[in-house]
PDB file of C-alpha atoms in Angstrom:
ATOM      1  CA  UNK A1309    -160.433   9.352-194.566  1.00 46.00           C
ATOM      2  CA  UNK A1310    -162.075  12.698-193.901  1.00 44.00           C
ATOM      3  CA  UNK A1311    -160.817  16.177-192.998  1.00 44.00           C
ATOM      4  CA  UNK A1312    -162.419  18.635-190.604  1.00 44.00           C
ATOM      5  CA  UNK A1313    -161.966  22.423-190.634  1.00 44.00           C
ATOM      6  CA  UNK A1314    -160.507  24.366-187.757  1.00 48.00           C
ATOM      7  CA  UNK A1315    -157.291  22.908-186.416  1.00 49.00           C
ATOM      8  CA  UNK A1316    -156.718  20.687-189.434  1.00 51.00           C
ATOM      9  CA  UNK A1317    -157.980  17.352-188.148  1.00 46.00           C
ATOM     10  CA  UNK A1318    -157.835  14.068-190.034  1.00 45.00           C
ATOM     11  CA  UNK A1319    -159.960  11.076-189.025  1.00 45.00           C
ATOM     12  CA  UNK A1320    -158.650   7.649-190.030  1.00 41.00           C
ATOM     13  CA  UNK A1321    -161.219   4.848-189.896  1.00 40.00           C
ATOM     14  CA  UNK A1322    -159.636   1.543-188.860  1.00 39.00           C
ATOM     15  CA  UNK A1323    -160.830  -2.033-188.613  1.00 41.00           C
ATOM     16  CA  UNK A1324    -160.325  -4.394-185.662  1.00 39.00           C
ATOM     17  CA  UNK A1325    -157.930  -6.440-187.764  1.00 41.00           C
ATOM     18  CA  UNK A1326    -155.573  -3.456-188.011  1.00 40.00           C
ATOM     19  CA  UNK A1327    -152.631  -3.437-185.555  1.00 36.00           C
ATOM     20  CA  UNK A1328    -153.407   0.244-184.946  1.00 36.00           C
ATOM     21  CA  UNK A1329    -157.017  -0.420-184.000  1.00 32.00           C
ATOM     22  CA  UNK A1330    -158.160   2.001-181.358  1.00 35.00           C
ATOM     23  CA  UNK A1331    -161.470   1.612-179.591  1.00 35.00           C
ATOM     24  CA  UNK A1332    -162.401   5.053-178.378  1.00 36.00           C
ATOM     25  CA  UNK A1333    -165.307   5.009-176.006  1.00 37.00           C
ATOM     26  CA  UNK A1334    -166.965   8.321-175.370  1.00 33.00           C
ATOM     27  CA  UNK A1335    -169.338   8.039-172.471  1.00 35.00           C
ATOM     28  CA  UNK A1336    -171.786  10.807-171.767  1.00 37.00           C
ATOM     29  CA  UNK A1337    -173.303  10.671-168.302  1.00 39.00           C
ATOM     30  CA  UNK A1338    -176.386  12.835-168.327  1.00 33.00           C
ATOM     31  CA  UNK A1339    -178.272  13.470-165.088  1.00 38.00           C
ATOM     32  CA  UNK A1340    -181.559  11.572-164.791  1.00 37.00           C
ATOM     33  CA  UNK A1341    -183.126  14.873-163.760  1.00 37.00           C
ATOM     34  CA  UNK A1342    -183.150  15.838-167.414  1.00 37.00           C
ATOM     35  CA  UNK A1343    -185.179  12.755-168.244  1.00 44.00           C
ATOM     36  CA  UNK A1344    -182.528  11.516-170.665  1.00 42.00           C
ATOM     37  CA  UNK A1345    -180.900   8.119-170.497  1.00 38.00           C
ATOM     38  CA  UNK A1346    -177.161   7.634-170.125  1.00 37.00           C
ATOM     39  CA  UNK A1347    -175.611   6.693-173.478  1.00 32.00           C
ATOM     40  CA  UNK A1348    -172.354   5.118-174.592  1.00 35.00           C
ATOM     41  CA  UNK A1349    -170.976   5.836-178.051  1.00 33.00           C
ATOM     42  CA  UNK A1350    -168.217   3.671-179.483  1.00 33.00           C
ATOM     43  CA  UNK A1351    -166.229   4.749-182.515  1.00 38.00           C
ATOM     44  CA  UNK A1352    -163.221   3.262-184.239  1.00 39.00           C
ATOM     45  CA  UNK A1353    -161.147   6.273-185.235  1.00 46.00           C
ATOM     46  CA  UNK A1354    -157.884   8.045-184.534  1.00 55.00           C
ATOM     47  CA  UNK A1355    -157.950  11.835-184.630  1.00 71.00           C
ATOM     48  CA  UNK A1356    -154.590  13.476-185.318  1.00 75.00           C
ATOM     49  CA  UNK A1357    -153.245  16.863-186.354  1.00 84.00           C
ATOM     50  CA  UNK A1358    -152.660  17.344-190.077  1.00 87.00           C
ATOM     51  CA  UNK A1359    -149.119  16.374-191.079  1.00 88.00           C
ATOM     52  CA  UNK A1360    -148.523  19.859-192.517  1.00 87.00           C
ATOM     53  CA  UNK A1361    -148.927  21.224-188.978  1.00 90.00           C
ATOM     54  CA  UNK A1362    -146.573  18.742-187.283  1.00 93.00           C
ATOM     55  CA  UNK A1363    -143.627  20.081-185.306  1.00 92.00           C
ATOM     56  CA  UNK A1364    -140.491  19.973-187.437  1.00 88.00           C
ATOM     57  CA  UNK A1365    -138.188  21.963-185.156  1.00 80.00           C
ATOM     58  CA  UNK A1366    -138.658  25.213-187.067  1.00 78.00           C
ATOM     59  CA  UNK A1367    -142.352  25.926-186.518  1.00 83.00           C
ATOM     60  CA  UNK A1368    -142.583  25.626-182.739  1.00 83.00           C
ATOM     61  CA  UNK A1369    -144.579  28.846-182.285  1.00 80.00           C
ATOM     62  CA  UNK A1370    -147.279  27.762-184.720  1.00 83.00           C
ATOM     63  CA  UNK A1371    -147.272  24.137-183.534  1.00 91.00           C
ATOM     64  CA  UNK A1372    -147.683  25.234-179.902  1.00 90.00           C
ATOM     65  CA  UNK A1373    -150.765  27.282-180.820  1.00 89.00           C
ATOM     66  CA  UNK A1374    -152.322  24.538-182.967  1.00 92.00           C
ATOM     67  CA  UNK A1375    -151.601  21.754-180.474  1.00 95.00           C
ATOM     68  CA  UNK A1376    -152.848  23.638-177.438  1.00 94.00           C
ATOM     69  CA  UNK A1377    -156.156  24.390-179.133  1.00 94.00           C
ATOM     70  CA  UNK A1378    -156.349  20.833-180.480  1.00 94.00           C
ATOM     71  CA  UNK A1379    -156.021  19.457-176.939  1.00 95.00           C
ATOM     72  CA  UNK A1380    -158.495  22.011-175.583  1.00 95.00           C
ATOM     73  CA  UNK A1381    -161.009  20.946-178.216  1.00 94.00           C
ATOM     74  CA  UNK A1382    -160.437  17.284-177.280  1.00 93.00           C
ATOM     75  CA  UNK A1383    -160.933  18.047-173.581  1.00 94.00           C
ATOM     76  CA  UNK A1384    -157.343  17.001-172.774  1.00 95.00           C
ATOM     77  CA  UNK A1385    -155.535  20.289-172.174  1.00 96.00           C
ATOM     78  CA  UNK A1386    -156.028  19.997-168.411  1.00 94.00           C
ATOM     79  CA  UNK A1387    -153.620  17.007-168.519  1.00 96.00           C
ATOM     80  CA  UNK A1388    -150.837  19.315-169.701  1.00 96.00           C
ATOM     81  CA  UNK A1389    -151.866  22.247-167.526  1.00 93.00           C
ATOM     82  CA  UNK A1390    -153.823  20.842-164.572  1.00 91.00           C
ATOM     83  CA  UNK A1391    -155.624  23.120-162.155  1.00 88.00           C
ATOM     84  CA  UNK A1392    -154.259  23.260-158.633  1.00 87.00           C
ATOM     85  CA  UNK A1393    -155.695  20.480-156.493  1.00 85.00           C
ATOM     86  CA  UNK A1394    -157.142  18.586-159.480  1.00 87.00           C
ATOM     87  CA  UNK A1395    -155.877  15.081-160.174  1.00 91.00           C
ATOM     88  CA  UNK A1396    -155.198  14.060-163.777  1.00 94.00           C
ATOM     89  CA  UNK A1397    -156.895  10.920-165.085  1.00 95.00           C
ATOM     90  CA  UNK A1398    -154.064   8.522-166.111  1.00 95.00           C
ATOM     91  CA  UNK A1399    -155.950   7.179-169.136  1.00 96.00           C
ATOM     92  CA  UNK A1400    -156.745  10.657-170.434  1.00 96.00           C
ATOM     93  CA  UNK A1401    -153.150  11.711-169.809  1.00 96.00           C
ATOM     94  CA  UNK A1402    -151.939   8.828-171.989  1.00 96.00           C
ATOM     95  CA  UNK A1403    -154.305   9.974-174.739  1.00 95.00           C
ATOM     96  CA  UNK A1404    -152.963  13.530-174.486  1.00 96.00           C
ATOM     97  CA  UNK A1405    -149.383  12.208-174.588  1.00 96.00           C
ATOM     98  CA  UNK A1406    -150.191  10.104-177.663  1.00 95.00           C
ATOM     99  CA  UNK A1407    -151.708  13.071-179.470  1.00 95.00           C
ATOM    100  CA  UNK A1408    -148.631  15.185-178.764  1.00 96.00           C
ATOM    101  CA  UNK A1409    -146.280  12.432-179.943  1.00 96.00           C
ATOM    102  CA  UNK A1410    -148.346  11.849-183.097  1.00 95.00           C
ATOM    103  CA  UNK A1411    -147.969  15.540-183.985  1.00 95.00           C
ATOM    104  CA  UNK A1412    -144.160  15.384-184.077  1.00 95.00           C
ATOM    105  CA  UNK A1413    -141.908  14.749-187.024  1.00 93.00           C
ATOM    106  CA  UNK A1414    -138.972  12.341-186.436  1.00 93.00           C
ATOM    107  CA  UNK A1415    -136.498  15.135-185.684  1.00 90.00           C
ATOM    108  CA  UNK A1416    -138.748  16.395-182.858  1.00 92.00           C
ATOM    109  CA  UNK A1417    -140.040  13.018-181.653  1.00 93.00           C
ATOM    110  CA  UNK A1418    -136.648  12.152-180.142  1.00 93.00           C
ATOM    111  CA  UNK A1419    -137.229  14.868-177.514  1.00 94.00           C
ATOM    112  CA  UNK A1420    -140.274  13.117-175.988  1.00 96.00           C
ATOM    113  CA  UNK A1421    -139.334   9.431-176.358  1.00 94.00           C
ATOM    114  CA  UNK A1422    -138.661   9.017-172.632  1.00 94.00           C
ATOM    115  CA  UNK A1423    -141.559  11.176-171.429  1.00 96.00           C
ATOM    116  CA  UNK A1424    -144.262   9.293-169.526  1.00 96.00           C
ATOM    117  CA  UNK A1425    -146.831  12.098-169.180  1.00 96.00           C
ATOM    118  CA  UNK A1426    -148.250  14.733-171.498  1.00 96.00           C
ATOM    119  CA  UNK A1427    -146.970  17.537-169.233  1.00 95.00           C
ATOM    120  CA  UNK A1428    -143.457  16.099-169.275  1.00 96.00           C
ATOM    121  CA  UNK A1429    -143.559  15.922-173.085  1.00 96.00           C
ATOM    122  CA  UNK A1430    -144.898  19.469-173.381  1.00 96.00           C
ATOM    123  CA  UNK A1431    -142.251  20.859-171.036  1.00 93.00           C
ATOM    124  CA  UNK A1432    -139.471  18.953-172.821  1.00 93.00           C
ATOM    125  CA  UNK A1433    -140.509  20.376-176.190  1.00 93.00           C
ATOM    126  CA  UNK A1434    -140.733  23.887-174.753  1.00 88.00           C
ATOM    127  CA  UNK A1435    -137.272  23.589-173.224  1.00 85.00           C
ATOM    128  CA  UNK A1436    -135.870  22.291-176.499  1.00 84.00           C
ATOM    129  CA  UNK A1437    -137.404  24.756-178.942  1.00 82.00           C
ATOM    130  CA  UNK A1438    -138.315  28.015-177.182  1.00 76.00           C
ATOM    131  CA  UNK A1439    -134.653  28.997-176.797  1.00 67.00           C
ATOM    132  CA  UNK A1440    -134.034  27.905-180.386  1.00 66.00           C
ATOM    133  CA  UNK A1441    -136.936  30.083-181.513  1.00 67.00           C
ATOM    134  CA  UNK A1442    -135.324  33.113-179.829  1.00 74.00           C
ATOM    135  CA  UNK A1443    -132.024  32.468-181.595  1.00 77.00           C
ATOM    136  CA  UNK A1444    -133.876  32.093-184.890  1.00 76.00           C
ATOM    137  CA  UNK A1445    -135.790  35.327-184.282  1.00 81.00           C
ATOM    138  CA  UNK A1446    -132.558  37.254-183.713  1.00 86.00           C
ATOM    139  CA  UNK A1447    -131.059  35.703-186.845  1.00 85.00           C
ATOM    140  CA  UNK A1448    -134.054  36.669-188.971  1.00 85.00           C
ATOM    141  CA  UNK A1449    -134.013  40.250-187.678  1.00 88.00           C
ATOM    142  CA  UNK A1450    -130.310  40.503-188.436  1.00 89.00           C
ATOM    143  CA  UNK A1451    -130.755  39.118-191.934  1.00 89.00           C
ATOM    144  CA  UNK A1452    -133.715  41.393-192.644  1.00 89.00           C
ATOM    145  CA  UNK A1453    -132.013  44.654-191.707  1.00 88.00           C
ATOM    146  CA  UNK A1454    -128.761  43.745-193.437  1.00 89.00           C
ATOM    147  CA  UNK A1455    -130.465  43.038-196.762  1.00 92.00           C
ATOM    148  CA  UNK A1456    -129.528  45.488-199.537  1.00 91.00           C
ATOM    149  CA  UNK A1457    -130.450  45.615-203.184  1.00 92.00           C
ATOM    150  CA  UNK A1458    -126.798  45.571-204.293  1.00 92.00           C
ATOM    151  CA  UNK A1459    -126.480  41.946-203.135  1.00 91.00           C
ATOM    152  CA  UNK A1460    -129.104  40.685-205.590  1.00 93.00           C
ATOM    153  CA  UNK A1461    -129.041  40.356-209.389  1.00 93.00           C
ATOM    154  CA  UNK A1462    -132.591  41.691-209.799  1.00 93.00           C
ATOM    155  CA  UNK A1463    -135.258  43.719-208.048  1.00 91.00           C
ATOM    156  CA  UNK A1464    -137.573  40.697-208.007  1.00 93.00           C
ATOM    157  CA  UNK A1465    -135.092  38.532-206.093  1.00 93.00           C
ATOM    158  CA  UNK A1466    -134.395  41.357-203.652  1.00 93.00           C
ATOM    159  CA  UNK A1467    -138.069  41.881-202.876  1.00 93.00           C
ATOM    160  CA  UNK A1468    -138.767  38.130-202.701  1.00 92.00           C
ATOM    161  CA  UNK A1469    -135.949  37.683-200.181  1.00 91.00           C
ATOM    162  CA  UNK A1470    -137.341  40.331-197.835  1.00 93.00           C
ATOM    163  CA  UNK A1471    -140.890  39.006-198.169  1.00 91.00           C
ATOM    164  CA  UNK A1472    -139.629  35.507-197.396  1.00 88.00           C
ATOM    165  CA  UNK A1473    -138.000  36.695-194.159  1.00 87.00           C
ATOM    166  CA  UNK A1474    -141.185  38.589-193.235  1.00 88.00           C
ATOM    167  CA  UNK A1475    -143.208  35.385-193.741  1.00 84.00           C
ATOM    168  CA  UNK A1476    -140.782  33.431-191.540  1.00 78.00           C
ATOM    169  CA  UNK A1477    -141.129  36.052-188.800  1.00 82.00           C
ATOM    170  CA  UNK A1478    -144.901  35.795-189.045  1.00 80.00           C
ATOM    171  CA  UNK A1479    -144.699  31.989-188.746  1.00 67.00           C
ATOM    172  CA  UNK A1480    -143.007  32.310-185.331  1.00 68.00           C
ATOM    173  CA  UNK A1481    -145.478  34.892-184.071  1.00 71.00           C
ATOM    174  CA  UNK A1482    -143.549  38.076-184.928  1.00 80.00           C
ATOM    175  CA  UNK A1483    -145.412  39.598-187.879  1.00 84.00           C
ATOM    176  CA  UNK A1484    -144.461  42.948-189.396  1.00 85.00           C
ATOM    177  CA  UNK A1485    -147.135  45.325-190.741  1.00 88.00           C
ATOM    178  CA  UNK A1486    -147.091  45.670-194.540  1.00 88.00           C
ATOM    179  CA  UNK A1487    -146.093  49.317-194.190  1.00 87.00           C
ATOM    180  CA  UNK A1488    -142.973  48.329-192.219  1.00 89.00           C
ATOM    181  CA  UNK A1489    -142.029  45.647-194.752  1.00 90.00           C
ATOM    182  CA  UNK A1490    -142.468  48.211-197.521  1.00 87.00           C
ATOM    183  CA  UNK A1491    -140.265  50.662-195.633  1.00 87.00           C
ATOM    184  CA  UNK A1492    -137.531  48.042-195.252  1.00 90.00           C
ATOM    185  CA  UNK A1493    -137.661  47.308-198.993  1.00 90.00           C
ATOM    186  CA  UNK A1494    -137.350  51.001-199.848  1.00 87.00           C
ATOM    187  CA  UNK A1495    -134.653  51.535-197.216  1.00 86.00           C
ATOM    188  CA  UNK A1496    -132.420  48.917-198.793  1.00 89.00           C
ATOM    189  CA  UNK A1497    -132.462  50.554-202.239  1.00 88.00           C
ATOM    190  CA  UNK A1498    -129.462  52.569-203.528  1.00 87.00           C
ATOM    191  CA  UNK A1499    -129.471  56.352-204.092  1.00 83.00           C
ATOM    192  CA  UNK A1500    -130.616  56.019-207.708  1.00 83.00           C
ATOM    193  CA  UNK A1501    -134.006  54.918-206.376  1.00 79.00           C
ATOM    194  CA  UNK A1502    -134.482  58.001-204.170  1.00 76.00           C
ATOM    195  CA  UNK A1503    -137.135  59.481-206.512  1.00 75.00           C
ATOM    196  CA  UNK A1504    -139.155  56.300-206.024  1.00 68.00           C
ATOM    197  CA  UNK A1505    -138.797  56.568-202.252  1.00 63.00           C
ATOM    198  CA  UNK A1506    -139.831  60.247-202.252  1.00 69.00           C
ATOM    199  CA  UNK A1507    -142.795  59.492-204.513  1.00 67.00           C
ATOM    200  CA  UNK A1508    -143.859  56.741-202.121  1.00 60.00           C
ATOM    201  CA  UNK A1509    -143.705  59.153-199.169  1.00 57.00           C
ATOM    202  CA  UNK A1510    -145.726  61.785-201.044  1.00 55.00           C
ATOM    203  CA  UNK A1511    -148.356  59.197-201.928  1.00 57.00           C
ATOM    204  CA  UNK A1512    -148.567  58.141-198.260  1.00 50.00           C
ATOM    205  CA  UNK A1513    -149.109  61.756-197.174  1.00 45.00           C
ATOM    206  CA  UNK A1514    -151.823  62.201-199.819  1.00 42.00           C
ATOM    207  CA  UNK A1515    -153.657  59.148-198.519  1.00 42.00           C
ATOM    208  CA  UNK A1516    -153.459  60.481-194.958  1.00 40.00           C
ATOM    209  CA  UNK A1517    -154.920  63.831-196.044  1.00 33.00           C
ATOM    210  CA  UNK A1518    -157.763  62.022-197.785  1.00 42.00           C
ATOM    211  CA  UNK A1519    -158.522  60.132-194.617  1.00 34.00           C
TER     212      UNK A1519
END
C-alpha cells in the first residue's frame, strides 16, 4: 500500500484471486504523426480517497472540495458536470460513481444507494448536506457569539472552546481571521479583564504605527 501527496490518495495493490480485483486499463492513443506507437498500460490497483477525508455528514464542505479535485485529477469530473452537448461515457460514469461511493462513510452512503449515475449521486449528496451545512453554520455562529468566560471554570477551557468553534467554521469554508477570533475572546471577558483588553488595543495601535 502506498500514499500519494495532494488529495490524499491511497493505492491498494490487489491480486486476481481477490474478489475485489479490478483490472484498470489505461489506453493512450497517440497520433501516428508524432512517430510514437499506441500503447496500452494495464495496472491492478484501486485508487480511493483517504479514509480521513471521507464524507461523514459533518464535513461536506471539505469533502466536496477534495472529491471534486480528485475526480478532476482522474479525468472523471465531466461525468458529474458534463458540458452541454457532450455525451458521458457509461463506463467512465460508473467509475466516477464508484469513486464517490467509496469516499462515503456508512451514514452518508445510504444517500446514494439507489443512484445509478455519478451526477445523480453528487446531486443527492448536495441536496442532503448543503442545507444541513447552513443550519450548522448558523448554530456555530450562535454558539460563538454567546460564549462568555463566566460559563467556564478556567481561562484555558474558555479559550479552547472558542478556538474549537473557529476551527469548525474553517472546516466548512467559513474561516475567521485570527484578529477576529482574538477580538471575540477578549469581548467575552468580564470587566475585571478590561486592563488586558485596553493593553491589547494599545499594542495593536503601536504595531500599526510601526508599519
